[in-house]
Amino acid sequence: MDKSKFSDGLPDELYPKLNTEQIARLSQVGVRRSVPAGEILFDQGTIGRHFYVVLQGAMEAVIPSSEGEVHMHLHQPGDFTGELDMLSGRPSLVRVRTVDPTEVVELDQVSVRNLVQTDPELGEFLLQIFVRRRVAMISRAMGDVVLIGSRYSADTLRLKEFLARNEHPFTYLELGQDAQAEQLLQRFHLDPEDIPVLIGRDQSPMRNPTNAELAARLGLNAEIDGERVYDLIVVGGGPSGLAAAVYGASEGLSVLVLEAIAPGGQAGSSSRIENYLGFPLGISGQDLAGRAFVQAEKFGAQIAVARHATAIRCDRQPFPIECDGEDPVRGRAVIIACGAEYRKLQVANLVRFEGAGVYYGATPLEAQLCKGEDVIVVGGGNSAGQAAMFLSTIANHVYMLVRTSGLADSMSQYLIRRIEECRDITLLVRTEIVGLAGAGCLESVTWKNRDTGETETHPIRHIFSMTGANPNTAWLEGCLALDSRGFIKTGADLTADDLDSAAWPPGRSPYLFETSVPGVFAVGDIRSGSVKRVASAVGEGSVVVQLVHRVLAG
Ligand SMILES: Cc1cc2nc3c(=O)[nH]c(=O)nc-3n(C[C@H](O)[C@H](O)[C@H](O)COP(=O)(O)OP(=O)(O)OC[C@H]3O[C@@H](n4cnc5c(N)ncnc54)[C@H](O)[C@@H]3O)c2cc1C
């Protein structure tokens, strides 16, 4: 066997060997098999693939591509297969084939999940390695999809964000920069105007797919069972929804999360959250969301992405929830955790520049687009302050625009101090954006001083808009009682009139976080009177599960 070809694969520390005691524990729940040389144990795209421990012989893990196979690792005695797809049930990104006659222990995914939940030592060990392998695959772009796009295209950014936030490894080729981009377009008879283009494992290109089309093609929702009646459906996969999923699933409920884009919510668009308990050095929103996602899946919650809930029938039990173009799913109890959506700048041609110069999140993905350039951050809240601090380390200069006369009322003191002390940030108070211009992407911005009426135009190509948010309640269509600003009323905030209009049944009052419909709860930023912080969203998502149990028991 030629082992030299494996030298470029993933590093050896991602392949620690199991000790004899661990192998014995795995053997008790798995079956022992002899596999001849050259057999493919599972292929790229296999759903529900099994987990293998090598006892004797060897097998290779490779990533198939149009150019041949990229070698990842040679599994030898004591090694084991698997990464995060073992928990999510998503299609395998790799192919594993025996190179010698091989003895293995084989476990199905249910057994692996049970083990991760019930054997703390082995469970933690496997989980850690699965996560590290996925992180390494993302950083080395070892996946099953190639994205060809342009930094000037809003849809390219959307697709990059969708893949990154769903932790799906991909190779990105920039048109006009990577020679391979043009070659691939030619091979598939496509034009530069067709970008963004995705080429997946079946080698059939997708021109500018929607998130839902891409999720379907990649099998991101492969495990969702549309026929099942779930104990609990959580709508929204931000911090509050993921917390509800973790607590619900860990307490034995069957849980389905419907998430319109990707897990993480608003927090997922934050470069660094510094006030969340237990993370003194701060944590990026994406990192926090990734951890919560794995935790929810570890306990068996199912998370459907690119599933935008469009209607709920509050008059039926179990509650049917419809999603864009999909059959309804049904839950005996529902938690609405849809959070809020950014407010938009009041500029006529804004839509043309969203994603092509105007951004609503400041993560490394957006930041890399404006390296060394001047940028604008609009807003005076903590999210704007964090974005300005983060961008000041990457951009040439940050202009921070606020409509009010200062930051004191809206921002934490520690951030105000940092902004004042940072020479790369200029704060412009009583100032608002009144004009955007550019052919294709943003090229210049005009702002106005609200006191003097004076305007200035600057050749700035990037605006980060962080001006607060409106609740995502439009889809509820009068089903639940809302407050005057559109947030969902719950518990003691519901008036006798609210309950009468909703025909609340006699016998008990609504529980904490329960809406005007029994069995339907609301938590996090979407709830009237909520605190609008990660910690409070997580707290509400955890607490509400106790009340869901009461409803299900009653
Ligand atoms: C840039 C930024 C930085 C921030 N920094 C901090 C910080 O440092 N500290 C702090 O405590 N807070 C911070 N916040 C606030 C914090 O992120 C929010 O309070 C928190 O995310 C609220 O969580 P949530 O789960 O209630 O809602 P969200 O985070 O808004 O999540 C809601 C989720 O529901 C999904 N959704 C919406 N509608 C539907 C639908 N119809 N169907 C299916 N899914 C749907 C959305 O896609 C989203 O993923 C920040 C916010 C932003 C934007």
Coordinates of C-alpha atoms and ligand atoms in Angstrom, one line a residue:
M1 CA 0.0 0.0 0.0
D2 CA 1.3 3.4 -1.0
K3 CA 0.9 5.6 2.2
S4 CA 2.7 8.6 0.8
K5 CA -0.4 9.9 -0.9
F6 CA -2.1 10.5 2.4
S7 CA 0.5 13.1 3.6
D8 CA -1.7 16.0 2.4
G9 CA -4.8 15.0 4.3
L10 CA -6.2 16.2 7.6
P11 CA -3.6 16.4 10.4
D12 CA -3.0 13.3 12.5
E13 CA -4.3 14.9 15.7
L14 CA -7.8 14.7 14.2
Y15 CA -7.4 10.9 14.2
P16 CA -6.5 9.9 17.8
K17 CA -6.7 6.1 18.3
L18 CA -9.3 4.5 20.5
N19 CA -7.9 2.5 23.4
T20 CA -8.8 -1.2 24.0
E21 CA -11.4 -0.3 26.7
Q22 CA -13.2 2.1 24.4
I23 CA -13.1 -0.4 21.5
A24 CA -14.6 -3.0 23.8
R25 CA -17.5 -0.6 24.8
L26 CA -18.1 0.2 21.1
S27 CA -18.1 -3.5 20.3
Q28 CA -20.9 -4.2 22.8
V29 CA -23.3 -2.0 20.8
G30 CA -21.9 -2.6 17.3
V31 CA -21.3 -5.6 15.1
R32 CA -18.0 -7.1 14.0
R33 CA -17.6 -7.4 10.2
S34 CA -14.9 -8.6 7.8
V35 CA -14.7 -6.5 4.7
P36 CA -12.7 -7.4 1.5
A37 CA -10.2 -4.9 0.1
G38 CA -11.7 -2.3 -2.3
E39 CA -15.2 -2.2 -0.8
I40 CA -16.8 1.3 -0.5
L41 CA -18.3 1.3 3.0
F42 CA -20.1 4.6 2.3
D43 CA -19.9 7.2 -0.4
Q44 CA -20.1 10.9 -0.6
G45 CA -23.9 11.7 -0.4
T46 CA -24.8 8.6 1.6
I47 CA -27.5 9.4 4.1
G48 CA -27.5 7.6 7.4
R49 CA -24.1 6.2 6.9
H50 CA -22.6 3.9 9.6
F51 CA -19.7 4.4 12.0
Y52 CA -16.6 2.2 11.8
V53 CA -13.8 1.3 14.0
V54 CA -10.8 -0.4 12.4
L55 CA -9.6 -3.5 14.2
Q56 CA -7.3 -4.9 11.5
G57 CA -6.4 -3.8 8.0
A58 CA -6.9 -0.3 6.6
M59 CA -9.4 1.9 4.8
E60 CA -9.0 5.3 3.2
A61 CA -11.2 8.4 3.5
V62 CA -11.3 10.5 0.3
I63 CA -13.3 13.4 -1.1
P64 CA -14.3 12.7 -4.7
S65 CA -14.1 15.6 -7.1
S66 CA -14.2 16.2 -10.8
E67 CA -10.4 16.2 -10.8
G68 CA -10.2 12.8 -9.0
E69 CA -10.0 12.0 -5.3
V70 CA -8.6 14.2 -2.6
H71 CA -7.1 12.0 0.1
M72 CA -8.0 12.8 3.7
H73 CA -6.8 10.0 5.9
L74 CA -5.7 6.4 6.0
H75 CA -7.7 4.7 8.8
Q76 CA -5.6 2.0 10.5
P77 CA -6.2 -0.2 13.6
G78 CA -7.7 1.8 16.5
D79 CA -8.9 4.6 14.1
F80 CA -12.6 5.5 13.6
T81 CA -14.6 7.2 10.9
G82 CA -17.1 10.1 11.3
E83 CA -17.6 13.8 11.7
L84 CA -20.6 16.0 12.5
D85 CA -22.8 14.3 9.9
M86 CA -23.0 11.3 12.3
L87 CA -25.2 13.5 14.6
S88 CA -27.1 15.6 12.0
G89 CA -27.9 12.7 9.7
R90 CA -26.9 14.8 6.7
P91 CA -25.3 13.2 3.7
S92 CA -21.7 12.1 4.0
L93 CA -19.1 14.5 2.6
V94 CA -16.5 11.7 2.2
R95 CA -16.1 8.3 0.6
V96 CA -14.6 5.5 2.7
R97 CA -13.1 2.4 1.1
T98 CA -11.1 -0.5 2.4
V99 CA -7.6 -0.8 1.0
D100 CA -6.8 -4.1 2.6
P101 CA -9.0 -7.0 3.9
T102 CA -10.3 -5.2 7.0
E103 CA -11.9 -6.1 10.3
V104 CA -14.3 -3.5 11.6
V105 CA -16.8 -2.8 14.3
E106 CA -19.9 -1.2 12.7
L107 CA -22.5 1.0 14.5
D108 CA -25.6 2.6 13.0
Q109 CA -26.3 6.4 13.6
V110 CA -28.9 5.8 16.3
S111 CA -26.4 3.7 18.3
V112 CA -23.7 6.4 18.0
R113 CA -26.2 9.1 19.1
N114 CA -27.3 7.0 22.1
L115 CA -23.7 6.4 23.0
V116 CA -22.8 10.1 22.8
Q117 CA -25.7 10.8 25.2
T118 CA -25.2 8.0 27.7
D119 CA -21.4 7.3 27.8
P120 CA -19.9 10.6 29.1
E121 CA -16.3 9.7 28.5
L122 CA -16.5 8.2 25.1
G123 CA -19.4 10.5 24.1
E124 CA -17.3 13.6 24.8
F125 CA -14.3 12.2 23.1
L126 CA -16.2 11.3 19.9
L127 CA -18.1 14.6 19.9
Q128 CA -14.9 16.6 20.2
I129 CA -13.2 14.8 17.3
F130 CA -16.3 15.1 15.1
V131 CA -16.5 18.8 15.7
R132 CA -12.7 19.3 15.1
R133 CA -12.9 17.3 11.9
R134 CA -15.7 19.4 10.5
V135 CA -13.9 22.6 11.5
A136 CA -10.8 21.4 9.7
M137 CA -12.8 20.4 6.6
I138 CA -14.4 23.9 6.5
S139 CA -11.0 25.7 6.9
R140 CA -9.5 23.5 4.1
A141 CA -12.6 23.8 1.9
M142 CA -12.9 20.0 1.8
G143 CA -16.6 19.6 0.9
D144 CA -18.9 18.6 -1.9
V145 CA -19.7 21.9 -3.4
V146 CA -17.9 24.6 -5.5
L147 CA -19.3 28.1 -5.5
I148 CA -18.3 30.4 -8.4
G149 CA -19.2 34.0 -7.7
S150 CA -18.1 37.6 -7.5
R151 CA -17.5 39.9 -4.5
Y152 CA -19.7 42.5 -6.2
S153 CA -22.8 40.1 -6.3
A154 CA -25.3 40.2 -3.5
D155 CA -26.4 36.7 -4.2
T156 CA -22.8 35.4 -4.0
L157 CA -22.6 36.9 -0.5
R158 CA -26.0 35.4 0.4
L159 CA -24.9 31.9 -0.7
K160 CA -21.5 32.2 1.0
E161 CA -23.3 33.2 4.2
F162 CA -25.8 30.4 3.9
L163 CA -23.1 27.8 3.5
A164 CA -20.8 29.2 6.2
R165 CA -23.6 29.7 8.8
N166 CA -24.8 26.1 8.1
E167 CA -21.1 25.0 8.6
H168 CA -21.1 23.3 5.2
P169 CA -17.5 23.2 3.7
F170 CA -17.2 24.7 0.2
T171 CA -14.6 25.8 -2.3
Y172 CA -15.1 29.4 -3.4
L173 CA -13.8 30.6 -6.8
E174 CA -13.9 34.3 -7.6
L175 CA -14.6 35.2 -11.2
G176 CA -11.8 37.2 -12.8
Q177 CA -9.4 36.1 -10.1
D178 CA -9.3 32.3 -10.0
A179 CA -8.5 30.8 -13.5
Q180 CA -10.4 27.7 -12.5
A181 CA -13.6 29.7 -12.3
E182 CA -13.7 30.5 -16.0
Q183 CA -12.6 27.0 -16.9
L184 CA -15.5 25.5 -14.9
L185 CA -18.0 27.9 -16.4
Q186 CA -16.8 26.9 -19.9
R187 CA -17.0 23.2 -19.0
F188 CA -20.6 23.5 -18.0
H189 CA -21.5 25.9 -20.9
L190 CA -22.2 28.8 -18.6
D191 CA -21.6 32.5 -19.0
P192 CA -20.1 34.9 -16.4
E193 CA -23.7 36.5 -16.2
D194 CA -24.9 33.2 -14.7
I195 CA -23.0 33.6 -11.5
P196 CA -23.4 32.8 -8.7
V197 CA -23.2 29.2 -9.8
L198 CA -22.9 26.1 -7.5
I199 CA -21.5 22.8 -8.7
G200 CA -22.4 20.0 -6.4
R201 CA -21.4 16.3 -6.1
D202 CA -23.7 15.3 -8.9
Q203 CA -21.8 17.7 -11.2
S204 CA -24.9 19.5 -12.4
P205 CA -24.6 23.2 -11.9
M206 CA -27.2 25.4 -10.1
R207 CA -27.5 29.0 -11.3
N208 CA -28.2 31.3 -8.4
P209 CA -30.3 28.9 -6.3
T210 CA -32.5 30.0 -3.5
N211 CA -31.4 29.0 0.0
A212 CA -34.2 26.4 0.0
E213 CA -33.1 24.9 -3.3
L214 CA -29.5 24.7 -2.1
A215 CA -30.5 23.1 1.2
A216 CA -32.5 20.5 -0.8
R217 CA -29.6 19.8 -3.2
L218 CA -27.1 19.4 -0.3
G219 CA -29.5 17.2 1.7
L220 CA -29.3 19.6 4.7
N221 CA -32.8 18.6 5.8
A222 CA -32.4 14.9 4.9
E223 CA -33.5 13.6 8.3
I224 CA -36.8 15.6 8.7
D225 CA -39.8 13.4 8.9
G226 CA -42.8 15.3 7.6
E227 CA -45.3 12.6 8.6
R228 CA -44.4 12.6 12.3
V229 CA -46.3 14.6 14.9
Y230 CA -43.6 16.2 17.0
D231 CA -44.1 17.0 20.7
L232 CA -42.7 20.4 20.1
I233 CA -42.0 22.5 17.1
V234 CA -39.8 25.5 17.6
V235 CA -40.0 28.2 14.9
G236 CA -36.7 30.1 14.7
G237 CA -33.2 28.8 15.4
G238 CA -31.7 31.8 17.2
P239 CA -30.4 31.6 20.7
S240 CA -33.9 31.3 22.3
G241 CA -35.0 28.6 19.8
L242 CA -31.8 26.6 20.1
A243 CA -32.0 26.8 23.9
A244 CA -35.6 25.5 23.8
A245 CA -34.4 22.7 21.4
V246 CA -31.6 21.6 23.7
Y247 CA -33.7 21.6 26.8
G248 CA -36.7 20.0 25.1
A249 CA -34.7 17.2 23.4
S250 CA -32.6 16.5 26.5
E251 CA -35.8 16.1 28.5
G252 CA -37.1 13.5 26.2
L253 CA -39.4 15.5 23.8
S254 CA -39.4 15.0 20.1
V255 CA -38.3 18.4 18.8
L256 CA -38.3 19.9 15.3
V257 CA -36.8 23.4 14.8
L258 CA -37.8 25.3 11.7
E259 CA -35.2 27.9 10.8
A260 CA -35.7 30.3 7.8
I261 CA -32.0 30.6 7.1
A262 CA -29.4 29.1 9.4
P263 CA -29.0 28.5 13.1
G264 CA -27.8 31.5 15.1
G265 CA -30.3 34.2 14.5
Q266 CA -29.1 37.8 15.1
A267 CA -26.4 36.6 17.4
G268 CA -24.9 34.6 14.4
S269 CA -24.3 37.9 12.7
S270 CA -22.3 39.3 15.6
S271 CA -18.5 39.3 15.4
R272 CA -18.0 39.1 19.2
I273 CA -20.5 38.8 22.0
E274 CA -18.7 40.0 25.2
N275 CA -21.4 40.0 27.8
Y276 CA -22.6 36.4 27.7
L277 CA -21.9 34.6 31.0
G278 CA -18.9 32.2 30.9
F279 CA -17.0 33.7 28.0
P280 CA -14.8 36.4 29.5
L281 CA -12.9 36.8 26.2
G282 CA -16.1 37.0 24.2
I283 CA -17.3 34.6 21.7
S284 CA -18.3 35.1 18.0
G285 CA -22.0 34.7 17.3
Q286 CA -21.2 32.0 14.7
D287 CA -19.1 30.0 17.3
L288 CA -21.9 30.2 19.9
A289 CA -24.5 29.2 17.3
G290 CA -22.3 26.3 16.1
R291 CA -21.9 25.0 19.6
A292 CA -25.6 25.3 20.4
F293 CA -26.5 23.5 17.1
V294 CA -24.3 20.5 17.9
Q295 CA -25.6 20.4 21.4
A296 CA -29.2 20.3 20.1
E297 CA -28.4 17.6 17.7
K298 CA -26.5 15.6 20.3
F299 CA -29.8 15.3 22.2
G300 CA -31.7 14.3 19.1
A301 CA -33.5 17.6 18.1
Q302 CA -34.0 17.8 14.4
I303 CA -33.1 21.2 12.8
A304 CA -34.5 22.1 9.4
V305 CA -32.8 25.0 7.7
A306 CA -34.0 27.3 4.9
R307 CA -37.5 26.5 6.2
H308 CA -39.4 29.7 6.5
A309 CA -42.7 29.3 8.4
T310 CA -45.5 31.1 6.6
A311 CA -48.6 30.1 8.5
I312 CA -49.8 28.4 11.6
R313 CA -53.3 27.0 12.2
C314 CA -54.0 27.9 15.8
D315 CA -57.5 26.4 15.7
R316 CA -56.3 22.8 15.1
Q317 CA -54.5 20.3 17.4
P318 CA -51.7 19.2 16.7
F319 CA -50.9 22.6 15.3
P320 CA -50.0 22.5 11.6
I321 CA -47.3 24.9 10.5
E322 CA -46.7 25.6 6.8
C323 CA -43.4 26.5 5.3
D324 CA -42.7 28.0 1.8
G325 CA -43.6 25.3 -0.7
E326 CA -43.4 22.4 1.8
D327 CA -46.1 20.1 3.3
P328 CA -47.2 21.3 6.8
V329 CA -45.4 19.8 9.8
R330 CA -47.4 19.2 13.0
G331 CA -46.6 19.8 16.7
R332 CA -48.5 19.2 19.9
A333 CA -46.9 22.4 21.3
V334 CA -45.2 25.3 19.5
I335 CA -42.6 27.8 20.6
I336 CA -42.3 30.9 18.4
A337 CA -38.8 32.1 18.6
C338 CA -38.5 34.1 15.4
G339 CA -36.7 37.1 16.9
A340 CA -36.5 40.3 14.9
E341 CA -35.3 41.7 11.6
Y342 CA -33.0 44.7 11.0
R343 CA -34.6 48.0 10.3
K344 CA -33.7 49.4 6.9
L345 CA -32.1 52.7 6.0
Q346 CA -34.6 55.1 4.6
V347 CA -33.0 55.5 1.2
A348 CA -35.0 55.0 -2.1
N349 CA -32.6 52.7 -3.9
L350 CA -31.4 50.7 -0.9
V351 CA -32.5 47.3 -2.3
R352 CA -30.0 47.6 -5.2
F353 CA -27.1 47.7 -2.8
E354 CA -28.2 45.2 -0.1
G355 CA -25.4 42.6 -0.1
A356 CA -23.5 44.7 -2.6
G357 CA -22.2 47.4 -0.2
V358 CA -25.0 47.5 2.5
Y359 CA -24.7 44.7 5.1
Y360 CA -26.7 43.9 8.2
G361 CA -24.0 41.8 10.0
A362 CA -20.4 42.4 10.7
T363 CA -18.8 38.9 10.6
P364 CA -15.4 38.0 9.1
L365 CA -17.2 37.2 5.8
E366 CA -18.4 40.8 5.3
A367 CA -15.3 42.3 6.8
Q368 CA -13.0 40.6 4.3
L369 CA -14.8 42.6 1.6
C370 CA -13.7 45.9 3.0
K371 CA -10.1 45.3 4.0
G372 CA -8.1 48.5 4.0
E373 CA -11.1 50.7 2.8
D374 CA -13.2 53.3 4.6
V375 CA -16.5 52.0 5.9
I376 CA -19.7 53.4 7.6
V377 CA -21.5 51.9 10.6
V378 CA -25.0 53.2 11.1
G379 CA -26.5 53.0 14.5
G380 CA -25.9 53.8 18.2
G381 CA -26.7 50.6 19.9
N382 CA -24.3 47.9 21.2
S383 CA -24.4 45.9 18.0
A384 CA -23.3 49.0 16.1
G385 CA -20.6 49.6 18.7
Q386 CA -19.2 46.1 18.4
A387 CA -19.3 46.2 14.7
A388 CA -17.3 49.5 14.7
M389 CA -14.7 48.2 17.0
F390 CA -14.3 45.0 15.0
L391 CA -14.2 46.7 11.6
S392 CA -11.6 49.3 12.9
T393 CA -9.1 46.4 13.0
I394 CA -9.6 45.6 9.3
A395 CA -10.9 48.7 7.5
N396 CA -8.8 51.8 6.9
H397 CA -11.3 54.0 8.8
V398 CA -14.7 53.7 10.3
Y399 CA -17.3 56.5 10.2
M400 CA -20.0 55.9 12.8
L401 CA -23.3 57.7 12.0
V402 CA -26.0 58.3 14.6
R403 CA -29.2 60.3 14.3
T404 CA -29.2 61.3 17.9
S405 CA -26.7 63.7 19.7
G406 CA -24.6 61.0 21.3
L407 CA -24.2 57.3 22.3
A408 CA -24.8 57.6 26.0
D409 CA -28.5 56.5 26.0
S410 CA -28.1 53.6 23.7
M411 CA -24.7 51.9 24.2
S412 CA -22.9 50.2 27.1
Q413 CA -20.4 52.4 28.8
Y414 CA -17.4 50.1 28.0
L415 CA -18.1 50.3 24.3
I416 CA -18.5 54.1 24.3
R417 CA -15.1 54.4 26.0
R418 CA -13.4 52.1 23.5
I419 CA -15.0 54.0 20.6
E420 CA -13.9 57.3 22.0
E421 CA -10.3 56.0 22.4
C422 CA -10.1 54.5 19.0
R423 CA -8.3 56.7 16.5
D424 CA -9.6 54.7 13.6
I425 CA -13.3 55.6 14.4
T426 CA -14.9 58.9 13.8
L427 CA -18.3 59.4 15.4
L428 CA -20.7 61.7 13.5
V429 CA -23.7 62.6 15.6
R430 CA -27.0 64.1 14.3
T431 CA -26.1 62.6 10.9
E432 CA -28.1 60.3 8.6
I433 CA -27.5 58.8 5.2
V434 CA -29.6 60.4 2.4
G435 CA -28.1 59.0 -0.8
L436 CA -26.4 55.9 -2.2
A437 CA -24.9 55.7 -5.7
G438 CA -23.0 53.1 -7.8
A439 CA -23.3 51.1 -10.9
G440 CA -23.8 47.5 -9.8
C441 CA -22.3 47.8 -6.3
L442 CA -22.1 50.7 -3.9
E443 CA -19.6 53.4 -4.9
S444 CA -20.5 56.5 -2.9
V445 CA -22.5 57.6 0.0
T446 CA -24.1 61.0 0.8
W447 CA -24.9 61.9 4.4
K448 CA -26.6 64.9 5.9
N449 CA -26.2 66.8 9.2
R450 CA -29.7 67.0 10.7
D451 CA -29.1 70.3 12.4
T452 CA -27.4 72.3 9.6
G453 CA -28.8 70.4 6.6
E454 CA -25.3 70.3 5.1
T455 CA -24.6 67.2 2.9
E456 CA -21.3 65.5 2.1
T457 CA -20.6 62.8 -0.5
H458 CA -17.8 60.3 0.1
P459 CA -16.4 57.5 -2.1
I460 CA -17.3 54.8 0.5
R461 CA -18.3 51.4 -0.7
H462 CA -19.4 49.6 2.5
I463 CA -22.2 50.5 5.0
F464 CA -23.0 48.3 8.0
S465 CA -26.5 49.1 9.0
M466 CA -27.2 48.3 12.7
T467 CA -30.3 50.4 13.6
G468 CA -32.5 48.0 15.6
A469 CA -35.0 45.5 14.6
N470 CA -38.8 44.8 14.0
P471 CA -40.4 41.6 15.2
N472 CA -40.9 38.7 12.7
T473 CA -44.6 38.4 13.4
A474 CA -46.1 39.2 10.0
W475 CA -46.6 35.5 9.1
L476 CA -48.8 34.9 12.2
E477 CA -51.7 36.8 10.5
G478 CA -53.8 37.7 13.5
C479 CA -53.5 34.3 15.1
L480 CA -51.9 35.6 18.3
A481 CA -52.4 38.7 20.4
L482 CA -49.7 41.3 19.6
D483 CA -48.7 44.6 21.3
S484 CA -48.9 47.9 19.5
R485 CA -45.4 47.4 18.0
G486 CA -46.1 43.9 16.7
F487 CA -44.4 41.9 19.5
I488 CA -46.2 38.8 20.8
K489 CA -47.9 39.2 24.2
T490 CA -47.6 36.4 26.7
G491 CA -48.5 35.4 30.2
A492 CA -49.6 38.1 32.6
D493 CA -49.3 40.7 29.8
L494 CA -52.4 39.3 28.1
T495 CA -55.5 41.3 29.0
A496 CA -59.0 39.9 29.6
D497 CA -59.9 41.4 26.2
D498 CA -57.0 39.6 24.5
L499 CA -58.1 36.3 26.0
D500 CA -61.8 36.9 25.1
S501 CA -60.9 37.7 21.5
A502 CA -58.8 34.6 21.3
A503 CA -61.6 32.5 22.9
W504 CA -59.2 31.3 25.6
P505 CA -60.8 28.3 27.3
P506 CA -61.9 28.7 31.0
G507 CA -60.1 26.8 33.7
R508 CA -56.6 28.3 33.8
S509 CA -54.7 31.4 33.0
P510 CA -51.9 31.5 30.4
Y511 CA -48.5 30.2 31.7
L512 CA -45.4 32.4 31.6
F513 CA -44.4 32.8 27.9
E514 CA -47.7 31.3 26.8
T515 CA -49.5 33.3 24.1
S516 CA -53.2 33.9 23.6
V517 CA -53.5 30.4 22.2
P518 CA -53.0 27.5 24.7
G519 CA -50.0 25.4 23.8
V520 CA -48.4 28.1 21.7
F521 CA -45.5 29.9 23.5
A522 CA -43.2 32.8 22.5
V523 CA -39.7 33.5 23.7
G524 CA -36.7 35.8 23.0
D525 CA -36.7 39.0 21.1
I526 CA -40.1 38.4 19.5
R527 CA -41.8 38.5 22.9
S528 CA -43.4 41.7 24.0
G529 CA -41.3 43.2 26.9
S530 CA -38.3 40.9 26.3
V531 CA -34.8 42.2 27.2
K532 CA -33.2 41.8 23.7
R533 CA -30.0 40.1 24.9
V534 CA -28.4 36.7 24.1
A535 CA -28.5 35.6 27.8
S536 CA -32.2 36.5 28.3
A537 CA -33.1 34.8 25.0
V538 CA -31.3 31.6 26.1
G539 CA -32.9 31.8 29.5
E540 CA -36.4 32.1 28.2
G541 CA -35.8 29.3 25.7
S542 CA -34.7 27.1 28.6
V543 CA -37.4 28.0 31.1
V544 CA -40.3 27.7 28.6
V545 CA -39.7 23.9 28.2
Q546 CA -41.0 23.3 31.8
L547 CA -44.3 24.9 30.8
V548 CA -44.5 22.9 27.5
H549 CA -44.3 19.8 29.7
R550 CA -47.3 21.0 31.7
V551 CA -49.3 21.6 28.5
L552 CA -48.4 18.2 27.1
A553 CA -49.2 16.5 30.3
G554 CA -52.6 18.3 30.7
Ligands
LIG1 C1 -24.9 42.4 15.3 C2 -25.6 42.1 16.6 C3 -24.8 42.0 17.8 C4 -25.4 41.7 19.0 N1 -24.6 41.6 20.1 C5 -25.1 41.2 21.3 C6 -24.3 41.1 22.4 O1 -23.1 41.3 22.4 N2 -24.8 40.7 23.6 C7 -26.2 40.4 23.7 O2 -26.6 40.0 24.8 N3 -27.0 40.6 22.6 C8 -26.5 41.0 21.4 N4 -27.3 41.1 20.3 C9 -28.8 40.8 20.5 C10 -29.0 39.3 20.5 O3 -28.3 38.8 19.3 C11 -30.5 39.0 20.4 O4 -31.1 39.5 21.5 C12 -30.7 37.5 20.3 O5 -30.1 37.0 19.2 C13 -32.2 37.2 20.3 O6 -32.4 35.8 20.1 P1 -33.7 35.2 19.5 O7 -33.5 33.7 19.5 O8 -34.9 35.7 20.3 O9 -34.0 35.8 18.1 P2 -33.0 35.9 16.8 O10 -31.6 35.9 17.2 O11 -33.5 37.1 16.1 O12 -33.3 34.6 16.0 C14 -34.5 34.4 15.4 C15 -34.4 33.3 14.3 O13 -35.6 33.0 13.8 C16 -35.5 32.8 12.3 N5 -36.9 33.2 11.8 C17 -37.5 34.4 11.7 N6 -38.7 34.2 11.1 C18 -38.8 32.9 10.8 C19 -39.9 32.1 10.2 N7 -41.0 32.7 9.8 N8 -39.7 30.8 10.1 C20 -38.6 30.2 10.5 N9 -37.5 30.9 11.1 C21 -37.7 32.2 11.3 C22 -34.5 33.8 11.9 O14 -33.9 33.5 10.7 C23 -33.5 33.7 13.1 O15 -32.5 32.8 12.9 C24 -26.8 41.4 19.1 C25 -27.6 41.5 17.9 C26 -27.0 41.9 16.7 C27 -27.9 42.0 15.5

